[in-house]
PDB file of C-alpha atoms in Angstrom:
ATOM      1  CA  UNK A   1     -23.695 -82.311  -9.093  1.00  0.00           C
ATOM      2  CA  UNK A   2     -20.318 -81.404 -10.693  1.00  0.00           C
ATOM      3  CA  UNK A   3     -16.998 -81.241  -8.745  1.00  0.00           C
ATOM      4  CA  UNK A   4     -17.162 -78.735  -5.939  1.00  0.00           C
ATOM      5  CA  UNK A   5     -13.269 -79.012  -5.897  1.00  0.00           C
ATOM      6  CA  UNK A   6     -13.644 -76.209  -8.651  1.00  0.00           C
ATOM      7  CA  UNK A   7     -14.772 -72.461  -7.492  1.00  0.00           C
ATOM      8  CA  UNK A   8     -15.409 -70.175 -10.880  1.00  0.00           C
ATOM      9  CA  UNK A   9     -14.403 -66.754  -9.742  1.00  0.00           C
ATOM     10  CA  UNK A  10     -17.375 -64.528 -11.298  1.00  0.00           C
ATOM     11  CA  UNK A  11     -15.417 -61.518 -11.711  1.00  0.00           C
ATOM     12  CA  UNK A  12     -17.983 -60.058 -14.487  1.00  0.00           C
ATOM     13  CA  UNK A  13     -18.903 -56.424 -13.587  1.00  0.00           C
ATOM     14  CA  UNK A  14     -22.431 -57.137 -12.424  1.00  0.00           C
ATOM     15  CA  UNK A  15     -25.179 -59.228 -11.162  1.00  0.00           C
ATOM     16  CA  UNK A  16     -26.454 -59.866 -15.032  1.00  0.00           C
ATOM     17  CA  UNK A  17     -23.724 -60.728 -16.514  1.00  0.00           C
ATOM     18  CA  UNK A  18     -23.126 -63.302 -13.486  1.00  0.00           C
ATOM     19  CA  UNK A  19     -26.079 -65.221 -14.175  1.00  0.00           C
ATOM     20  CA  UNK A  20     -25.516 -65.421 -18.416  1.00  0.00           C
ATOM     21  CA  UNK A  21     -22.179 -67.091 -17.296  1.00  0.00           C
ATOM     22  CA  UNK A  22     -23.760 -69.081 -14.970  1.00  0.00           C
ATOM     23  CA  UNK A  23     -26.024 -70.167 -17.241  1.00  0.00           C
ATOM     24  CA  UNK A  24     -23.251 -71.057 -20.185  1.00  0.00           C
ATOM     25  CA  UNK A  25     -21.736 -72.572 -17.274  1.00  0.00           C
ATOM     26  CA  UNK A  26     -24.663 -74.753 -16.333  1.00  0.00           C
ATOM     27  CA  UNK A  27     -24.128 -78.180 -14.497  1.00  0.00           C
ATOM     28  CA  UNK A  28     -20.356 -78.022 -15.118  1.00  0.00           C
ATOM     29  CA  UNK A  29     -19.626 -75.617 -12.037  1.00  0.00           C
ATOM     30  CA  UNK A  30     -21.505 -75.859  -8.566  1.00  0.00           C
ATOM     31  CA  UNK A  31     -18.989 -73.461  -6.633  1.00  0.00           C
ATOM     32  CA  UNK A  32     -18.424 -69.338  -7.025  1.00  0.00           C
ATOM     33  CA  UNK A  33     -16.764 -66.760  -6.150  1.00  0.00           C
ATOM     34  CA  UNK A  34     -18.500 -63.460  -5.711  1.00  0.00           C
ATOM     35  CA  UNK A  35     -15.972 -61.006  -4.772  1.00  0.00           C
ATOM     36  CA  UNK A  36     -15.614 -56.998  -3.722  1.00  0.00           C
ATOM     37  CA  UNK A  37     -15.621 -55.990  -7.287  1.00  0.00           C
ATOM     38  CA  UNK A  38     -19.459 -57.101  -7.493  1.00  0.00           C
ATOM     39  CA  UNK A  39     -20.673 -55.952  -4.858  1.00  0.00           C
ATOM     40  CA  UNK A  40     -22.108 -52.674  -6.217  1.00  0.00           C
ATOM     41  CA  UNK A  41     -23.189 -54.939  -9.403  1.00  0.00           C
ATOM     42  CA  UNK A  42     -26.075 -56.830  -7.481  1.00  0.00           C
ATOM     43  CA  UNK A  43     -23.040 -59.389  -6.081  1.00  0.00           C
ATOM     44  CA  UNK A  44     -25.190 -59.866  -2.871  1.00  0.00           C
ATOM     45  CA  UNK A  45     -28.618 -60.790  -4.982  1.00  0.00           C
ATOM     46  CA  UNK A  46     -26.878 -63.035  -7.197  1.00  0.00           C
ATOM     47  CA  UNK A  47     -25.264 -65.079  -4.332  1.00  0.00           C
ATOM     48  CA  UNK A  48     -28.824 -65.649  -3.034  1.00  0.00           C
ATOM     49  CA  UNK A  49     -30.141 -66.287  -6.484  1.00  0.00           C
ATOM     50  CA  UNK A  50     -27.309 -68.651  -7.431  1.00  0.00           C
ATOM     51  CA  UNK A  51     -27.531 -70.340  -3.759  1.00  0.00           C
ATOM     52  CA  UNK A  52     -31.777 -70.369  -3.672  1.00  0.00           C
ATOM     53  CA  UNK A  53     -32.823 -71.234  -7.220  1.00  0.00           C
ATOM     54  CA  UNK A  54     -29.838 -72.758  -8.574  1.00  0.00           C
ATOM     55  CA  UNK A  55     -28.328 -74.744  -5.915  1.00  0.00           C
ATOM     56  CA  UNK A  56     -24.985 -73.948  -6.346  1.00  0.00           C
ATOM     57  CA  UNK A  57     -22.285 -73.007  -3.774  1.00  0.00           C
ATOM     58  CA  UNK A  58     -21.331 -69.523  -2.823  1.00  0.00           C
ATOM     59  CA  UNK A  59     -17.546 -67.820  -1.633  1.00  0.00           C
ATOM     60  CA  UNK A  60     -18.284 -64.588  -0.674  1.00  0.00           C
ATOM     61  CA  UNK A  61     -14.468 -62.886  -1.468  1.00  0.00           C
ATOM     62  CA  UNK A  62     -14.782 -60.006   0.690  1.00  0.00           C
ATOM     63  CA  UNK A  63     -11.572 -59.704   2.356  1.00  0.00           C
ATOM     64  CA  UNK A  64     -12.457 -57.808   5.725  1.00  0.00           C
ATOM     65  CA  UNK A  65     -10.310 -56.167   7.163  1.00  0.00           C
ATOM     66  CA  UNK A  66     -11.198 -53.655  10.103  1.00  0.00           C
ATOM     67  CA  UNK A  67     -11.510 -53.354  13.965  1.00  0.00           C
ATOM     68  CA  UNK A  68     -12.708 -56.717  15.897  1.00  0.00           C
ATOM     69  CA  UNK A  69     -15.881 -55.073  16.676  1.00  0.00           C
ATOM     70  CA  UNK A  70     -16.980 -54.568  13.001  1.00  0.00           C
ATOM     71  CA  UNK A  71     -15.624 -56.944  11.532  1.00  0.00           C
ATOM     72  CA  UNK A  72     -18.010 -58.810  14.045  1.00  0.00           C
ATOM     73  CA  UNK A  73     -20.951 -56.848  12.608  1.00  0.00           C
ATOM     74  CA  UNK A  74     -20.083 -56.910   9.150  1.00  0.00           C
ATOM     75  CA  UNK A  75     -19.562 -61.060   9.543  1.00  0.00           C
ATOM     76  CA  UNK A  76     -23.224 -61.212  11.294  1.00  0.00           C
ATOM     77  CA  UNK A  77     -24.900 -59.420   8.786  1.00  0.00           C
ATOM     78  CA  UNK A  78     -23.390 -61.585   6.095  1.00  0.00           C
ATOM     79  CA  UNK A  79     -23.737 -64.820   8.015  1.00  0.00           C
ATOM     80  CA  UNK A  80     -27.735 -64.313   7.541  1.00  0.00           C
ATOM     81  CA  UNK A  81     -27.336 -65.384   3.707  1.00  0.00           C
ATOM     82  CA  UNK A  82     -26.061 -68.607   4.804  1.00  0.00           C
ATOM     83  CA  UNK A  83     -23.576 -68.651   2.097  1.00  0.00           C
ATOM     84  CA  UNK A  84     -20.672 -71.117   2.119  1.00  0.00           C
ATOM     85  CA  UNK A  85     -17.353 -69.249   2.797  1.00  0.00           C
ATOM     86  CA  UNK A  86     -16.576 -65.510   3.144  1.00  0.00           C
ATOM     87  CA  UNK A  87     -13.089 -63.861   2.789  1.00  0.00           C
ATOM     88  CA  UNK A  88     -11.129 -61.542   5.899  1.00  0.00           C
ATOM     89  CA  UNK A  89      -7.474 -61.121   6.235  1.00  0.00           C
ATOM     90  CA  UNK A  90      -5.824 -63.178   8.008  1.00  0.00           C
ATOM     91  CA  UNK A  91      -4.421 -60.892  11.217  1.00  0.00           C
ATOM     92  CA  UNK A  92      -5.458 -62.989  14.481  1.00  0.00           C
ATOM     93  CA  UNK A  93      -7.869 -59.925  15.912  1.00  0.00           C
ATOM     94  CA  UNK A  94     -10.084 -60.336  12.450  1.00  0.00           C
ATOM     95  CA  UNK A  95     -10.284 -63.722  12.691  1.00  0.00           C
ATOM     96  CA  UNK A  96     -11.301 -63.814  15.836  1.00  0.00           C
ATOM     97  CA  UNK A  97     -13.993 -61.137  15.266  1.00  0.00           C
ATOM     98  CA  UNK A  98     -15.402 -62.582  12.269  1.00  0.00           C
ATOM     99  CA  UNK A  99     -15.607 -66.368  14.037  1.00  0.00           C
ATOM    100  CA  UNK A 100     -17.908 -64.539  16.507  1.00  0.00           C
ATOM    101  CA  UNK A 101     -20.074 -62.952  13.779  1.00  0.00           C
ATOM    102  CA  UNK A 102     -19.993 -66.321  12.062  1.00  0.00           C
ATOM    103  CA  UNK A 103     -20.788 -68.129  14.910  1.00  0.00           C
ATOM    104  CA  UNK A 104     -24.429 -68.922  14.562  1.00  0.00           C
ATOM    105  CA  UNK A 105     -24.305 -69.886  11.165  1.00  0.00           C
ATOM    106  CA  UNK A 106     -22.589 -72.873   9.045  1.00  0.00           C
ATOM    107  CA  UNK A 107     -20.461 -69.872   7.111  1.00  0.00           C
ATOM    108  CA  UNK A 108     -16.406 -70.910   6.832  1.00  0.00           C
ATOM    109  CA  UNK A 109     -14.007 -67.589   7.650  1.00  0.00           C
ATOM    110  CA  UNK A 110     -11.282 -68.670   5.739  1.00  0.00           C
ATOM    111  CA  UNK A 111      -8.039 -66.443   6.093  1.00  0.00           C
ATOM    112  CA  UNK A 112      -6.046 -64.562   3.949  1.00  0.00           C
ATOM    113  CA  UNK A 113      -2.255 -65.010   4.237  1.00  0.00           C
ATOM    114  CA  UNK A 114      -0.484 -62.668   1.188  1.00  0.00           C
ATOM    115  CA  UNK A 115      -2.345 -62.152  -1.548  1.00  0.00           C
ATOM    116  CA  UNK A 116      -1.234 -63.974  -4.425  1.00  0.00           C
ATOM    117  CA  UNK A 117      -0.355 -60.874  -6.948  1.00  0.00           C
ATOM    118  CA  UNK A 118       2.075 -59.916  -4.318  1.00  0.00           C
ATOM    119  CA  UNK A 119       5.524 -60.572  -4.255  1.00  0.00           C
ATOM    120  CA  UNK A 120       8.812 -59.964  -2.386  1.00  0.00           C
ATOM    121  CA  UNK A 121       9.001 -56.512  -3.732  1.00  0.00           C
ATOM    122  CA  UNK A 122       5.132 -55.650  -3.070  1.00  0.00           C
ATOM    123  CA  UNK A 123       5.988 -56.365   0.447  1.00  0.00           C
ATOM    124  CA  UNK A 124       8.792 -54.184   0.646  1.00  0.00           C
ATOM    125  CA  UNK A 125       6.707 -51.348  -0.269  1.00  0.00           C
ATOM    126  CA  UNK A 126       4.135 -51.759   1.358  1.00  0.00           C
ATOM    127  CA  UNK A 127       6.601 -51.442   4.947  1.00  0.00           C
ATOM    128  CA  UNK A 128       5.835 -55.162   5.605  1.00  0.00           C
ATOM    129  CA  UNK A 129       7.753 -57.559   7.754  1.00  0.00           C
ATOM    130  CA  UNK A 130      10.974 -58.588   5.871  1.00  0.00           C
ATOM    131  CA  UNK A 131      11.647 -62.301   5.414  1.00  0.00           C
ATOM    132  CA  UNK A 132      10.747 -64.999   2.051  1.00  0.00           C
ATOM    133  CA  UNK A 133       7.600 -64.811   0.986  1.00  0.00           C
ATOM    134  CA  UNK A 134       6.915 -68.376   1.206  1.00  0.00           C
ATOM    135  CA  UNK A 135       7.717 -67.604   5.247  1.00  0.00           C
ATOM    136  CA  UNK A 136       5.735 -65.800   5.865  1.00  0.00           C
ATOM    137  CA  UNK A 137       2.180 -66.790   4.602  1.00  0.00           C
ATOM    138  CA  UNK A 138       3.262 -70.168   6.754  1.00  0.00           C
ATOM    139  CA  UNK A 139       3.518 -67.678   9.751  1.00  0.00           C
ATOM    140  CA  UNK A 140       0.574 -65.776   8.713  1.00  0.00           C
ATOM    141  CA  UNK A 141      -1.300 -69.229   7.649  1.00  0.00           C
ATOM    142  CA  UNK A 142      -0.185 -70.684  11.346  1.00  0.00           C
ATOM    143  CA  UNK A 143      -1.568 -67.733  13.125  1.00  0.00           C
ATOM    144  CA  UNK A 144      -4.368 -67.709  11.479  1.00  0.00           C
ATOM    145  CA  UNK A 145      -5.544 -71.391  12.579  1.00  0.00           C
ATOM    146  CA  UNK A 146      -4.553 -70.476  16.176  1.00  0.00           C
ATOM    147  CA  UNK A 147      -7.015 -67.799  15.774  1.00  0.00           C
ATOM    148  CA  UNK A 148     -10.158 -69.808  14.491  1.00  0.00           C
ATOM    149  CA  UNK A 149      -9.764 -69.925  10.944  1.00  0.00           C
ATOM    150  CA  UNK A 150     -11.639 -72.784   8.996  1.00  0.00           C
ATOM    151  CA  UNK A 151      -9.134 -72.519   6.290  1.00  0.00           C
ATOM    152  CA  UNK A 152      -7.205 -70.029   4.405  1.00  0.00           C
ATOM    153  CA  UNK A 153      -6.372 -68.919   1.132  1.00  0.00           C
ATOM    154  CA  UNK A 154      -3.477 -69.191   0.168  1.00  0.00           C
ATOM    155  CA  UNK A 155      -0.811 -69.425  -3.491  1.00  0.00           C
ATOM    156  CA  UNK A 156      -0.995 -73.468  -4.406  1.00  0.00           C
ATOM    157  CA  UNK A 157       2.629 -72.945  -4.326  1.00  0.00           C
ATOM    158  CA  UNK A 158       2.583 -72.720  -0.192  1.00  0.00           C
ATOM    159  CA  UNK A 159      -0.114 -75.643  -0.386  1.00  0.00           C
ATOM    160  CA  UNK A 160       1.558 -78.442   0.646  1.00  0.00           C
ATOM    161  CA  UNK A 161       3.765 -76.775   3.199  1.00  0.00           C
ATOM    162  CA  UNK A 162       0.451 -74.906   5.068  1.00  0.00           C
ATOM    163  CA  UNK A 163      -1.058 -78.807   4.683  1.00  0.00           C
ATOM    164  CA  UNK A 164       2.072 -79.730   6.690  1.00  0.00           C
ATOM    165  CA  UNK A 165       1.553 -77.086   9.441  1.00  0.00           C
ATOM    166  CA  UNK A 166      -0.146 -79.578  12.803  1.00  0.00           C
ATOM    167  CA  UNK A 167      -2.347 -76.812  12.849  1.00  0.00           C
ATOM    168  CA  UNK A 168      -3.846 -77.148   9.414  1.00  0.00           C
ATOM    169  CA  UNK A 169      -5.172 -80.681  10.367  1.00  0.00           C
ATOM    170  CA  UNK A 170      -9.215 -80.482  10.105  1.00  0.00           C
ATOM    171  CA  UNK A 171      -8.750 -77.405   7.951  1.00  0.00           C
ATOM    172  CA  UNK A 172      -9.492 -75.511   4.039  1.00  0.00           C
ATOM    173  CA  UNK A 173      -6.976 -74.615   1.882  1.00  0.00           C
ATOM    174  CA  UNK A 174      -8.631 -72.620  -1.075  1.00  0.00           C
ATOM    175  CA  UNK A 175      -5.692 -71.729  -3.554  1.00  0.00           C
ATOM    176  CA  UNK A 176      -5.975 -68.742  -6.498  1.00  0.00           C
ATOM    177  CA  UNK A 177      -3.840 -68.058  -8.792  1.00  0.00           C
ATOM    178  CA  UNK A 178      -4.362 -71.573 -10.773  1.00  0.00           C
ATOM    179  CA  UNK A 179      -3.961 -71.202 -14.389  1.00  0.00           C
ATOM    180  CA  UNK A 180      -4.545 -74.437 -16.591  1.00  0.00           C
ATOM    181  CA  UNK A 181      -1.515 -75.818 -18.086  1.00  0.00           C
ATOM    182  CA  UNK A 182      -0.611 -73.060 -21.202  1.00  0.00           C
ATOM    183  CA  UNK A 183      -2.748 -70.695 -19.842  1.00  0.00           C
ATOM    184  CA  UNK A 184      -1.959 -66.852 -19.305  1.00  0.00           C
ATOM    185  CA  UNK A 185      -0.871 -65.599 -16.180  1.00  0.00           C
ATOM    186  CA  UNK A 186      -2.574 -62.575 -16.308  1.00  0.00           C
ATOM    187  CA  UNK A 187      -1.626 -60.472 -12.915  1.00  0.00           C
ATOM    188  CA  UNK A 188      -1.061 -63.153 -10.640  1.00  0.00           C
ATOM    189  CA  UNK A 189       2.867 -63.827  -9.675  1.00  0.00           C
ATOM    190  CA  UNK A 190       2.173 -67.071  -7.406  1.00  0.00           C
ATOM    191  CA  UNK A 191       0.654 -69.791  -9.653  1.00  0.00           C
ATOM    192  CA  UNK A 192       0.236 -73.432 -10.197  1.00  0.00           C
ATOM    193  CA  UNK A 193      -1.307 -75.932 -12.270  1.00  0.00           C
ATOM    194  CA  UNK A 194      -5.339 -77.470 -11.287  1.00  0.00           C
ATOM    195  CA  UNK A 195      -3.609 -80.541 -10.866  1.00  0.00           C
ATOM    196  CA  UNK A 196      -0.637 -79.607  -8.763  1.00  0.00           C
ATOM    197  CA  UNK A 197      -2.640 -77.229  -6.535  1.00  0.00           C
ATOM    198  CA  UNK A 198      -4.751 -80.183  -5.354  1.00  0.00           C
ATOM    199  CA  UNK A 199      -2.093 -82.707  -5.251  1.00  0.00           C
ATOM    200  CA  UNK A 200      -0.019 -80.334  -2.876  1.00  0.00           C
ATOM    201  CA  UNK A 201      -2.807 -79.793  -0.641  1.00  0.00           C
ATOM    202  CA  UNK A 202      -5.856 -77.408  -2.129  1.00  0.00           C
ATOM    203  CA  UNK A 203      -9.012 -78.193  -0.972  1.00  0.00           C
ATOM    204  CA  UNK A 204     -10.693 -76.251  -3.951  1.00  0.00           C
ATOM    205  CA  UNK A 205      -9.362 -74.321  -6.300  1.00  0.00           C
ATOM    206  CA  UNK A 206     -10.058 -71.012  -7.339  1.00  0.00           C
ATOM    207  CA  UNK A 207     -10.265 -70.326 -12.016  1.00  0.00           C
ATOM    208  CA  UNK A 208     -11.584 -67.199 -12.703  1.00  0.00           C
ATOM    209  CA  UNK A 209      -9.944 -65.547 -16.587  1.00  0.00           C
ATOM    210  CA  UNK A 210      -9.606 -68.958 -18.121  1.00  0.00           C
ATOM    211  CA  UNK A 211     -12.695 -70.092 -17.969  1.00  0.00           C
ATOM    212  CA  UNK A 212     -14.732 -67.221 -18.160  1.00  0.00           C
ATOM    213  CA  UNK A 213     -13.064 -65.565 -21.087  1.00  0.00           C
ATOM    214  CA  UNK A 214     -13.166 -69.067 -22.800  1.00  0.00           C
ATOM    215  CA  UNK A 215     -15.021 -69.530 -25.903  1.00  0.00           C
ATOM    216  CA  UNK A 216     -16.682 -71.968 -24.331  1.00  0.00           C
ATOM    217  CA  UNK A 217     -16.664 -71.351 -20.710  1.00  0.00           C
ATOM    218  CA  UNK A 218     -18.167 -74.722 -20.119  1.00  0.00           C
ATOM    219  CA  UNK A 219     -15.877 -76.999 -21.954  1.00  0.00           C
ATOM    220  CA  UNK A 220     -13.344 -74.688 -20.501  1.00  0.00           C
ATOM    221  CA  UNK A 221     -14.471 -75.688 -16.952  1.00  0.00           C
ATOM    222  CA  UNK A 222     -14.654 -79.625 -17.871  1.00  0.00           C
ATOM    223  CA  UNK A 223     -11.265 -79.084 -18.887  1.00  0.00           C
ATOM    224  CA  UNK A 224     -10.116 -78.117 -15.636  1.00  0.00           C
ATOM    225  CA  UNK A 225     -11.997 -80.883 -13.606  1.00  0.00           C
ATOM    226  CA  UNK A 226     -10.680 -82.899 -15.978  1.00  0.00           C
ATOM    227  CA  UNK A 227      -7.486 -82.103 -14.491  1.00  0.00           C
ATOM    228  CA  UNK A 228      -7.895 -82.901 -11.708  1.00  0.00           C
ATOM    229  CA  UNK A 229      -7.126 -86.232  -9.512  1.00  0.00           C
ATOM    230  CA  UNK A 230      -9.348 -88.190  -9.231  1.00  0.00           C
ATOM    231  CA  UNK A 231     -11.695 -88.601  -5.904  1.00  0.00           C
TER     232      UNK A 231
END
């Protein structure tokens, strides 16, 4: 089995085109991401196919974000696919909901703090509270943990201070918005290197673009492990 330290975000429009990267992908990736943009693509029936005749690992990026008591439902009904993680933001009343939905299954809620193609100015428009970025996806990270979070997701360049927090002890950090050294940043703001990501803290690491639109998606994804420190 490759290293899991590496999630390949499948952002391909459907469940199809999923498994033909899979496939090119092969025994160099045993971790993806299926987010919201798949999920009218099959995303749902390629999780289980990936997860049930593949072996591989499965994030579920849904971000949920609603009232506790559906949230609750919506984490129940996903729990039954006994997938690996699954996405909700990271405000403590969703949390809490989904850890209740989760709660009969080995699914990990991890927590989004501020998404990482947000920055000071996204913020600002969007009415939210005023303060460094940096700030407050700590706060939001903190909070989070308090509420029942197994991890959170969060830019690798608030890694190693949410891997500082007392709270984060036991707990995931799953960082986006790592690019391999030279690559492009494409719409992500917040970004880091494989290698820095994991030193500072990451549990896994999220590579969607730069492996996928690779020539060679597979080399592509050796080249990132091969980033990586080693175990």
């Amino acid at each position: 089995m490759s290293d899991d330290r590496l999630i390949v975000a499948l952002d391909v429009p459907n469940a199809i085109a999923g498994l033909e990267l899979a496939a090119k992908l092969g025994d160099a990736v045993s971790f993806y991401k299926i987010g919201l943009g798949m999920l009218t693509g099959g995303g749902l029936a390629l999780a289980q196919e990936l997860k049930d005749e593949h072996g591989k690992r499965i994030f579920l990026d849904m971000k949920l974000f609603d009232i506790g008591a559906t949230v609750e439902a919506a984490v129940r009904g996903l729990a039954q696919f006994d997938l690996d993680f699954l996405t909700v933001h990271g405000d403590p009343h969703v949390v809490r909901a989904a850890k209740e939905g989760a709660a009969n299954s080995d699914m990990k809620i991890l927590a989004v703090t501020i998404l990482t193609s947000l920055d000071r100015a996204d913020l600002d428009a969007s009415l939210l509270k005023a303060g460094d970025v940096q700030e407050l996806v700590i706060e939001r990270a903190a909070r989070a943990f308090d509420a029942g979070a197994d991890g959170v997701i969060a830019s690798p360049q608030e890694a190693a201070l949410i891997r500082a927090l007392p709270e984060a002890i036991g707990k995931l950090i799953v960082t986006p918005g790592v690019r391999p050294a030279g690559a492009a940043l494409g719409d992500q703001k917040r970004v880091a290197t494989p290698a820095q990501a994991v030193t500072d803290g990451a549990d896994h690491i999220v590579v969607g673009r730069p492996i996928w639109q690779a020539q060679d998606p597979a080399e592509a994804a050796r080249a990132v492990l091969a980033e990586l420190p080693k175990l």
